[in-house]
Coordinates of C-alpha atoms and ligand atoms in Angstrom, one line a residue:
X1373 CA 13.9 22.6 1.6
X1374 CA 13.0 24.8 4.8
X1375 CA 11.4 22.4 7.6
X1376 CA 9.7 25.2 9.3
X1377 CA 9.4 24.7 13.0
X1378 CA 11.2 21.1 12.8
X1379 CA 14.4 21.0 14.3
X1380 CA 15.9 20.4 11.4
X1381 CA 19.7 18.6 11.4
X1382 CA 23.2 19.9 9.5
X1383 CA 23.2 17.7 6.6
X1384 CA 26.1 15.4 7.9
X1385 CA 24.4 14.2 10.9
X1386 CA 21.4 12.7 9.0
X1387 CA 22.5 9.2 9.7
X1388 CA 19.6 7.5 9.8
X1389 CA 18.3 9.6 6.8
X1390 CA 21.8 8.7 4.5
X1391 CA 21.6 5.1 5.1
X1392 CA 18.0 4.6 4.5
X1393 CA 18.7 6.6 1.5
X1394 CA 21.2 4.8 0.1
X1395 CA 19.1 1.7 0.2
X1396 CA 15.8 3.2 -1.2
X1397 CA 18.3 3.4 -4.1
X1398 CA 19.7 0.2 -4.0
X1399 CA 16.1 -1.4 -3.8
X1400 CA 14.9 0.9 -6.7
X1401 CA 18.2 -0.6 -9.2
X1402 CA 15.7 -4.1 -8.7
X1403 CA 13.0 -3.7 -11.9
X1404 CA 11.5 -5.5 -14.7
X1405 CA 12.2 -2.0 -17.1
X1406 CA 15.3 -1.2 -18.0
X1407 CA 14.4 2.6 -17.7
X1408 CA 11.8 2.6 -15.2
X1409 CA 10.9 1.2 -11.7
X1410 CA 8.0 -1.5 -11.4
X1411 CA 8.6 -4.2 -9.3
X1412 CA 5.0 -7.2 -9.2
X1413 CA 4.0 -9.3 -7.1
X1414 CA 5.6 -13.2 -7.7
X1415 CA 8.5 -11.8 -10.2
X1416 CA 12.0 -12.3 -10.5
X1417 CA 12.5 -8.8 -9.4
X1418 CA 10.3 -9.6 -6.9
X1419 CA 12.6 -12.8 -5.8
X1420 CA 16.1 -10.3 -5.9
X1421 CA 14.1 -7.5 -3.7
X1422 CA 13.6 -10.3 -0.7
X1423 CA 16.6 -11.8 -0.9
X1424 CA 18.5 -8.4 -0.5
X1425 CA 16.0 -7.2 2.1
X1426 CA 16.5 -10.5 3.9
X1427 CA 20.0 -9.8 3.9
X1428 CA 19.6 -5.9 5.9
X1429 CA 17.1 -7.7 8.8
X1430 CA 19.6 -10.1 9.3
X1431 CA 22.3 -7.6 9.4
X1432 CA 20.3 -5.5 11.5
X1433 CA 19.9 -8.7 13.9
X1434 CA 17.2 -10.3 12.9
X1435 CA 16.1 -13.6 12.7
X1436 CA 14.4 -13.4 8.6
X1437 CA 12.4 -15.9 6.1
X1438 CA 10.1 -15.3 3.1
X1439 CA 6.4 -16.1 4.3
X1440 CA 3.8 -18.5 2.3
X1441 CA 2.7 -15.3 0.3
X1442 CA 6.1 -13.9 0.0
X1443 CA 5.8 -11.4 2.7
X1444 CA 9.5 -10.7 4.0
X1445 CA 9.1 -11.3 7.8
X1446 CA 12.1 -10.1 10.6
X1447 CA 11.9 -10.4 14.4
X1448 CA 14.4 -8.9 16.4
X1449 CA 13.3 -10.6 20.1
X1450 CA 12.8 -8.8 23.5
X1451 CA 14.7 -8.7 26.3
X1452 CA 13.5 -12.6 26.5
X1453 CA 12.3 -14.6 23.6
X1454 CA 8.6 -15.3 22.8
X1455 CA 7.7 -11.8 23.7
X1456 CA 4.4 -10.5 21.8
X1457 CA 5.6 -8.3 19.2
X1458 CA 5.1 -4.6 17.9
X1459 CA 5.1 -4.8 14.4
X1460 CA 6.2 -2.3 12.0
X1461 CA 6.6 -2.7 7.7
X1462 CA 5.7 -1.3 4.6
X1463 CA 5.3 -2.9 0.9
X1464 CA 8.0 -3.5 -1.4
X1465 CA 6.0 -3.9 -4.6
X1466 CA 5.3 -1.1 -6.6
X1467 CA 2.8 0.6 -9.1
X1468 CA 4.4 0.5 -13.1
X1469 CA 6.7 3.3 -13.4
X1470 CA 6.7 4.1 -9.8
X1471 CA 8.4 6.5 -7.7
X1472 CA 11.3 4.5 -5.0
X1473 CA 9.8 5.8 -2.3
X1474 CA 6.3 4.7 -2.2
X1475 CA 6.2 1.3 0.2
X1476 CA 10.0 0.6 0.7
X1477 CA 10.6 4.1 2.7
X1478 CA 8.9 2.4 5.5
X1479 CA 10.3 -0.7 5.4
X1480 CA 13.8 0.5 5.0
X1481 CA 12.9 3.2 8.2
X1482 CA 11.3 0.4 10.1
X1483 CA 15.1 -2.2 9.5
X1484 CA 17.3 0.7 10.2
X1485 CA 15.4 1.2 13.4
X1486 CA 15.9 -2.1 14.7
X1487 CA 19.3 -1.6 13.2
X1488 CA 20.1 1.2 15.6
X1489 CA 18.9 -0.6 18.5
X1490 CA 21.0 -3.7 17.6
X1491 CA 24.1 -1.7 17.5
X1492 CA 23.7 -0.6 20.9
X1493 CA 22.5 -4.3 22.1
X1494 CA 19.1 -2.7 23.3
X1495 CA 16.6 -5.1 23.9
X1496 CA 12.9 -4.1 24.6
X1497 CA 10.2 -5.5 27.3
X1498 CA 8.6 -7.0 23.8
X1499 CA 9.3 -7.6 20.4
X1500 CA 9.8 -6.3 17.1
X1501 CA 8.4 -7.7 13.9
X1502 CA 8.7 -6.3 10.8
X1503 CA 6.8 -7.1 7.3
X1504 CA 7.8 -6.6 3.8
X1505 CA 4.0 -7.1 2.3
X1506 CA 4.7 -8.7 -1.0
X1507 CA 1.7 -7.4 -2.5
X1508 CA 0.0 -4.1 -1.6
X1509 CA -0.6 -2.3 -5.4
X1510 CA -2.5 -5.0 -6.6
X1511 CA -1.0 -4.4 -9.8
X1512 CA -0.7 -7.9 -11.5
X1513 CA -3.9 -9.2 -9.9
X1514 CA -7.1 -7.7 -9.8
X1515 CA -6.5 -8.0 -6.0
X1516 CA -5.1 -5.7 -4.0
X1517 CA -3.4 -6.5 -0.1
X1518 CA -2.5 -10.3 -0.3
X1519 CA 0.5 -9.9 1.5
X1520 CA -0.9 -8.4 4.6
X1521 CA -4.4 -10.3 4.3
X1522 CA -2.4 -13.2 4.5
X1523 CA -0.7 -12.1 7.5
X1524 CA -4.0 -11.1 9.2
X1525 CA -6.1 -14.1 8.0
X1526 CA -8.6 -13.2 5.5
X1527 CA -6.5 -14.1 2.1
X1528 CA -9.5 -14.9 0.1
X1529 CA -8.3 -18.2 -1.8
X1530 CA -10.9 -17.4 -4.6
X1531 CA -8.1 -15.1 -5.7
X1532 CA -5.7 -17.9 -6.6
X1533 CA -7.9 -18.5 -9.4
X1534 CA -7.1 -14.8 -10.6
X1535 CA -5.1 -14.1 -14.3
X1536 CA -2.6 -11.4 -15.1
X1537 CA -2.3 -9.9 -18.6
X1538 CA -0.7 -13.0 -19.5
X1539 CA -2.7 -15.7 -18.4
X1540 CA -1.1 -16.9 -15.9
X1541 CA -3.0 -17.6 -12.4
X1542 CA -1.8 -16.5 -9.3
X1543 CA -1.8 -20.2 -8.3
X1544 CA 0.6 -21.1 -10.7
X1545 CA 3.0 -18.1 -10.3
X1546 CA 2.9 -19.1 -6.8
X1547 CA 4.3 -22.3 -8.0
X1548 CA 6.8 -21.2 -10.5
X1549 CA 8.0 -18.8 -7.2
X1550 CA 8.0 -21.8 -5.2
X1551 CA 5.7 -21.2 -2.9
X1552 CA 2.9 -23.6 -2.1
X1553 CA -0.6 -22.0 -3.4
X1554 CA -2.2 -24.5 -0.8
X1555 CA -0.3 -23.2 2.4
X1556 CA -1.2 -19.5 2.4
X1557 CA -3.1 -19.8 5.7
X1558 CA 0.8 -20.1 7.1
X1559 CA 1.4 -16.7 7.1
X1560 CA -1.5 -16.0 9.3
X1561 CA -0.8 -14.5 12.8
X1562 CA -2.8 -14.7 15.9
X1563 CA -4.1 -10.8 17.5
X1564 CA -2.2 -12.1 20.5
X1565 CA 1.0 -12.5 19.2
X1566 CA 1.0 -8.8 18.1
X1567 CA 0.8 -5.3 20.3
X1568 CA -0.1 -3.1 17.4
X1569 CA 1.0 -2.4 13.4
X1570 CA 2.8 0.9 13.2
X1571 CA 3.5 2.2 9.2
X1572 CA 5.7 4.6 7.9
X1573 CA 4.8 5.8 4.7
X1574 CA 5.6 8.7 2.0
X1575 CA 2.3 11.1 2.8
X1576 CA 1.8 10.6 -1.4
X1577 CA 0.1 14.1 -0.8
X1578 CA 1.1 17.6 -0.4
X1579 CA -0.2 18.7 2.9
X1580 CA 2.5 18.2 5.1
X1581 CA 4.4 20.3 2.5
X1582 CA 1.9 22.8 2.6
X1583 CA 2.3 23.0 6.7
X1584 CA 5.7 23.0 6.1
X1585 CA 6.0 20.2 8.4
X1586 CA 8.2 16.7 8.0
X1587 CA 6.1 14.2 9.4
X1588 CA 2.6 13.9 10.3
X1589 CA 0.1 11.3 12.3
X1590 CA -2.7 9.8 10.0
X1591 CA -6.1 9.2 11.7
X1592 CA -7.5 7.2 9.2
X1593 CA -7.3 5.2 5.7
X1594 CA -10.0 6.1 3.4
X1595 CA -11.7 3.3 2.4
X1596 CA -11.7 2.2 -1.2
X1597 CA -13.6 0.0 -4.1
X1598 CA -12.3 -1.2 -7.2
X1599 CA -14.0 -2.3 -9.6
X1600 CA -13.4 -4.1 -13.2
X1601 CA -15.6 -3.2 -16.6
X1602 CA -15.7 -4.9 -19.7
X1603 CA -18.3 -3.5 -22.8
X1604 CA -18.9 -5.3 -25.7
X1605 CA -20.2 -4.4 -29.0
X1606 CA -19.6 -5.5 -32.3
X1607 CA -16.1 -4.8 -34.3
X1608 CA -15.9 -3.4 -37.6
X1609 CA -14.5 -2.1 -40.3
X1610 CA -13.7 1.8 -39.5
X1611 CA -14.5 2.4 -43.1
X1612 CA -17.4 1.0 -43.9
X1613 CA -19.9 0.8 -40.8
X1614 CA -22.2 3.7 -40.4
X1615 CA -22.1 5.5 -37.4
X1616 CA -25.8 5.3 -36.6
X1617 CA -25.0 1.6 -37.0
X1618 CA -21.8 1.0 -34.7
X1619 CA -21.8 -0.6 -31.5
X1620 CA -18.5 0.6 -30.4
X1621 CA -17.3 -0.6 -27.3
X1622 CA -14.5 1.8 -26.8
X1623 CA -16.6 5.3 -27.3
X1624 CA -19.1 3.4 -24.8
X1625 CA -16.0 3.3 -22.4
X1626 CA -15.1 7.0 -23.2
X1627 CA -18.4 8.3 -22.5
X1628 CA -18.2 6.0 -18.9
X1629 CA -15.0 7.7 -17.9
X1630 CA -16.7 10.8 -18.6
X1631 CA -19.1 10.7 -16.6
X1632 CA -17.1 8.8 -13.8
X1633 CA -14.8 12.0 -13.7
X1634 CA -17.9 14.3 -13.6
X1635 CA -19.3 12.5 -10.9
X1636 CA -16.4 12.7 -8.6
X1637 CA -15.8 16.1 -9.3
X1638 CA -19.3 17.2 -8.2
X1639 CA -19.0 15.5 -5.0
X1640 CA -16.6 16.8 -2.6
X1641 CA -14.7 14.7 -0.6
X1642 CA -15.0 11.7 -3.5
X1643 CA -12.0 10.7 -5.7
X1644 CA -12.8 8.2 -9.0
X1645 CA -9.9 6.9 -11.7
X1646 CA -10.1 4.8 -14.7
X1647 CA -6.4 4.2 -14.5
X1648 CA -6.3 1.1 -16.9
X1649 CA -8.3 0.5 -20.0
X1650 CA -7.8 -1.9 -22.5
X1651 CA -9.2 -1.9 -26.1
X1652 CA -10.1 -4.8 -28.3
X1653 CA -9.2 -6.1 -31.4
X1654 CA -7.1 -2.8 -31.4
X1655 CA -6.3 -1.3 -34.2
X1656 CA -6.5 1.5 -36.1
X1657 CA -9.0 0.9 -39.0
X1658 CA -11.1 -1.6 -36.9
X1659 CA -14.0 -0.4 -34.5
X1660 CA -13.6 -1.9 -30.9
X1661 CA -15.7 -4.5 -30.1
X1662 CA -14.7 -5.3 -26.7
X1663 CA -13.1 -2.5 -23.7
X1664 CA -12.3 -3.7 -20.4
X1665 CA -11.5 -0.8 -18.1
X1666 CA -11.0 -0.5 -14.0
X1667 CA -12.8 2.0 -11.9
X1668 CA -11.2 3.2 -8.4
X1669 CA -13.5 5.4 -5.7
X1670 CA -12.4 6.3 -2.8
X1671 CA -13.2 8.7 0.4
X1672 CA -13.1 9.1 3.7
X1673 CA -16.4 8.5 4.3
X1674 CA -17.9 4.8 3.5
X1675 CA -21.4 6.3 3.1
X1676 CA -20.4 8.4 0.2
X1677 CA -18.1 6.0 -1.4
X1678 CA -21.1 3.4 -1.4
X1679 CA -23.6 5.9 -2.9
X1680 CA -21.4 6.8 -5.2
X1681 CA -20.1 3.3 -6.1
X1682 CA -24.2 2.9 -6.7
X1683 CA -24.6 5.8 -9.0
X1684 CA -21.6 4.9 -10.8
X1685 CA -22.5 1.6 -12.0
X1686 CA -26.2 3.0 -12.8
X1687 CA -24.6 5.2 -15.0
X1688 CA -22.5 3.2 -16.9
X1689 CA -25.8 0.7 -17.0
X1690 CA -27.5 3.3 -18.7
X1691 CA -24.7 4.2 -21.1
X1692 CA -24.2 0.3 -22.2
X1693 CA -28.3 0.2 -22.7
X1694 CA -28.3 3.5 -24.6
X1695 CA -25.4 2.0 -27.0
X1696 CA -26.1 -1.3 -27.2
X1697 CA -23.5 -2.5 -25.3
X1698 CA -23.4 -5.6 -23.5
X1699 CA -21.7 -4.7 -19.7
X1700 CA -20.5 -7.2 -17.1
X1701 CA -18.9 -5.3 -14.0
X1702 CA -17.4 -6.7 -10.7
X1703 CA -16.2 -5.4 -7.9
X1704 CA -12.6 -6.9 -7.7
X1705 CA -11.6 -4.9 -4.0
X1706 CA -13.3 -3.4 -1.6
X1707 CA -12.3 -2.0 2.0
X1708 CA -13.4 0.3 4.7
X1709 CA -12.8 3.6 5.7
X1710 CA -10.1 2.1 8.6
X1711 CA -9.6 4.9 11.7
X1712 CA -6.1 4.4 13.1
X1713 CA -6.2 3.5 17.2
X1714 CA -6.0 6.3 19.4
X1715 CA -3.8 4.9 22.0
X1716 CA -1.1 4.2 19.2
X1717 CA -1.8 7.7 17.9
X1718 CA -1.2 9.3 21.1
X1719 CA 2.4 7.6 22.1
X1720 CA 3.3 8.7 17.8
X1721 CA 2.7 12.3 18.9
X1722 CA 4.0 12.2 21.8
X1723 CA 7.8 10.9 19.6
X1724 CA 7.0 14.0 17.5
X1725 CA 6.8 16.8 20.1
X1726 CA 10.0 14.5 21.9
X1727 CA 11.8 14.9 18.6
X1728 CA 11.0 19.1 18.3
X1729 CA 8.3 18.9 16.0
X1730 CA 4.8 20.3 15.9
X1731 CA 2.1 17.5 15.8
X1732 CA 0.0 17.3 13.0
X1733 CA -2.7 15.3 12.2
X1734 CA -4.1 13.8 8.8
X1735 CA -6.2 11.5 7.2
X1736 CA -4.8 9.1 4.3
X1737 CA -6.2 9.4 0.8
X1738 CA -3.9 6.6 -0.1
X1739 CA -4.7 2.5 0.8
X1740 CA -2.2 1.0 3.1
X1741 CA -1.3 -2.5 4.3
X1742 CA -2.9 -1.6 7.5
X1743 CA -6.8 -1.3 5.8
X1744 CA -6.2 -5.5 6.1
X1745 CA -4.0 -5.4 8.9
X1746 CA -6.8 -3.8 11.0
X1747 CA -8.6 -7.3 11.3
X1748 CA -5.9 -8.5 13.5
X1749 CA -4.1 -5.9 15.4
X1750 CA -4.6 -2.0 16.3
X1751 CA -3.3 0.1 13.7
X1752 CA -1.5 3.4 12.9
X1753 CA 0.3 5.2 10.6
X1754 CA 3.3 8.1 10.6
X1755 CA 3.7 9.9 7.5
X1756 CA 6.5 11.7 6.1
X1757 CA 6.7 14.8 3.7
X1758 CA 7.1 14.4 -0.2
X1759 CA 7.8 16.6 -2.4
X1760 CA 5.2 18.7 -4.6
X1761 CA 2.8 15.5 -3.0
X1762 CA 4.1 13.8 -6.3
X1763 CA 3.8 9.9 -5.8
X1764 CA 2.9 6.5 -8.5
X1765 CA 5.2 8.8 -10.3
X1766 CA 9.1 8.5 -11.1
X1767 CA 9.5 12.1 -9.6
X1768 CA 8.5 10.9 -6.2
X1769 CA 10.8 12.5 -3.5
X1770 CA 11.9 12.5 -0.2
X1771 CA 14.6 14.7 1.6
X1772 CA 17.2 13.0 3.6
X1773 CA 16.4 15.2 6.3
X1774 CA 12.8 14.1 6.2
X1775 CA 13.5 10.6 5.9
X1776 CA 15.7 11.1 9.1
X1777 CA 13.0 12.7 11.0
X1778 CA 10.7 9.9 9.8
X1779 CA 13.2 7.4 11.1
X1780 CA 14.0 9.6 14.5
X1781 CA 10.4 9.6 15.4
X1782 CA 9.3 5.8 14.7
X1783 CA 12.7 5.1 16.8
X1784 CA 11.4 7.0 19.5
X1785 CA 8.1 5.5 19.6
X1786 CA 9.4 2.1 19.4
X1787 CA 12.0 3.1 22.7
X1788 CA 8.8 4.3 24.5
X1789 CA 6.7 1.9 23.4
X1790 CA 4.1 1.2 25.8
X1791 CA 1.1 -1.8 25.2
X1792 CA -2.3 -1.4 25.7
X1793 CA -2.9 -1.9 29.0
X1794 CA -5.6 -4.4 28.3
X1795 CA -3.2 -6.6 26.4
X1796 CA -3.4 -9.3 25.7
X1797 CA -6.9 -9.4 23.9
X1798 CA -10.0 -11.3 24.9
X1799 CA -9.9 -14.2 22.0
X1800 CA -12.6 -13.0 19.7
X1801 CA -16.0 -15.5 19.7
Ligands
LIG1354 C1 -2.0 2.1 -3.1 O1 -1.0 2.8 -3.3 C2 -3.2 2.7 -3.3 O2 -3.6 3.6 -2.6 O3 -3.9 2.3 -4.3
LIG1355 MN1 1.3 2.9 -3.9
LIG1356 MN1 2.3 2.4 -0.5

């Protein structure tokens, strides 16, 4: 792959890149499939993943434990200890059938950082934290974030009450992890303990491919809602029930998606998915009588995503009256468009022209831990090039040289790290 005007590296000096590499591989061999990659939230894959991530902070010098959500937390102290902390991470859950890439690249990046400056016993006028968010997909819950909420204190404990597809509640696979459902509020941090949250990320997009360029600086996250459906009718048989007569939930949730597609394609700027729908009693000769299904808008403007949030469920009101269908629909996640801090921005571009490479900005389709870690510290982002923009796909990729300029520009910015000057924060009233 050509890196255009990047000063791109012979293949044997990618150090950084090999060995970050060779652990996004070792992480990715941790999965509940035998022939795919899908690591949840409160698993025993999820258990093996901290224990070996554990193992490469403290390698890389830092002092590491599992948090009350089962966030992996590292802090490699300043040049004294105490020190408020920059803090840098990435999730280590992933989607089902995910790409290795998607969450742990940063994380990796952010430990073999810290591992760099360790080797050379470089201490910094603060500190570095880094967290492993145990939960960013939101795939077994319909919650999404509850490892960094829990880190910037707004877990919502209504969640605990949650079920996955099997019934069990997030309380008690808390317990069965061995972590104590009524002691989440330990993870919380204070805004002074922390300088800013820096993220490294997979761009999950193909624009920086498209500008042939390796990494890029994000200026915002796109805010997001998700949202959970369920239609009822009335089952039947599939031979004998008219179809003037049917009340057919799963047709009703066919014509829904539909029109959710349709709606998002006339609006530019607006993305909608039905990425999960479920169909009830399920089976061939039987006509559903109950389809639960989950909606997900997004867009960079919050205006648009409400309206369109709005229209959506009038829509899909309309369809369920028009068929008879009984609807109940929640929103199950919602969060702001989340602009990343300017200061923070600046002192990423300035590591990318230090490192040879043309700055380039972008905004981030995708959500990222830092939509919750907003609420506690300044946030920004640095993303690095996939390929084709594949990503929530096993055909998720990243060059080693990318992932080596990735990790040569967060090293930078770390080394030239420089606080807000008005830090540390007024406490908020
Ligand atoms: C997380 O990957 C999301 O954007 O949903
Ligand atoms: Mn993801
Ligand atoms: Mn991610």
């Amino acid at each position: 792959m050509k890196t255009g005007n990047t000063q791109d590296r012979p293949e044997a000096s990618h150090a950084l890149g090999d060995a970050i590499v060779g652990r996004i591989d070792a992480l990715a061999a941790i999965s509940e499939a035998p022939d795919n990659l899908t690591r949840i939230f409160l698993t025993p894959e999820h258990r093996t993943a901290s224990n070996l991530i554990l193992a490469w902070m403290r390698e890389a010098g830092m002092w590491a434990q599992l948090d009350s959500i089962g966030n992996v937390c590292g802090r490699y102290e300043g040049d004294r200890p105490g020190l408020p902390a920059l803090m840098l991470g990435s999730h280590y859950d992933t989607v089902r059938d995910a790409g290795k890439w998607d969450g742990p690249l940063g994380l990796i990046t952010a430990i073999a950082c810290v591992a760099d400056l360790n080797k050379r016993g470089r201490r910094l006028p603060f500190a570095i934290e880094i967290a492993g968010f145990a939960d960013e997909e939101g795939v077994r819950y319909p919650a999404t974030l509850l490892g960094s909420r829990a880190i910037a204190g707004t877990f919502d404990e209504s969640v605990l009450g949650l079920k996955d597809r099997a019934g069990i509640t997030m309380r008690e696979a808390l317990k069965t992890f061995g972590l104590d459902p009524d002691h989440i509020g330990a993870a919380a941090r204070m805004r002074t303990e922390l300088h800013g949250y820096v993220e490294l990320h997979i761009e999950q997009g193909p624009v920086l491919e498209t500008e042939n360029l390796a990494v890029g600086v994000v200026t915002a996250i796109s805010g997001a809602t998700r949202l959970a459906a369920v239609l009822t009718g009335m089952a039947g048989h599939a031979g004998t029930v008219p179809m003037a007569l049917r009340r057919d939930a799963l047709a009703g949730a066919a014509e829904c998606i539909v029109a959710i597609e349709a709606f998002c394609r006339a609006d530019q700027g607006l993305v909608g998915t039905v990425g999960y729908i479920d169909a009830r009693p399920g089976a061939t000769n039987v006509i559903a009588g109950k389809t639960s299904f989950t909606i997900d808008v997004r867009s960079g403007s919050d205006m648009q995503r409400k309206r369109a949030v709005a229209d959506i469920v009038r829509q899909i009101e309309a369809i369920a009256k028009r068929r008879d269908l009984m609807l109940q629909i929640d929103v199950t996640h919602e969060n702001r468009t989340v602009p990343c801090a300017p200061w923070l921005k600046a002192q990423l571009a300035d590591a990318v022209t230090a490192e040879g490479f043309r700055v380039f900005e972008l905004p981030s389709g995708a959500g990222h831990d830092g939509m919750a870690m907003i609420d506690i510290a300044d946030v920004a982002m640095l993303f690095v090039r996939c390929r084709g923009g594949i990503s929530h796909h096993p055909d998720e990729h990243v060059e080693v040289a990318d992932a080596d300029a990735g990790a040569r520009v967060l090293l930078r910015m770390i080394e030239r790290f420089r606080p807000r000057e008005d830090f540390p924060p007024e406490p908020a009233v």
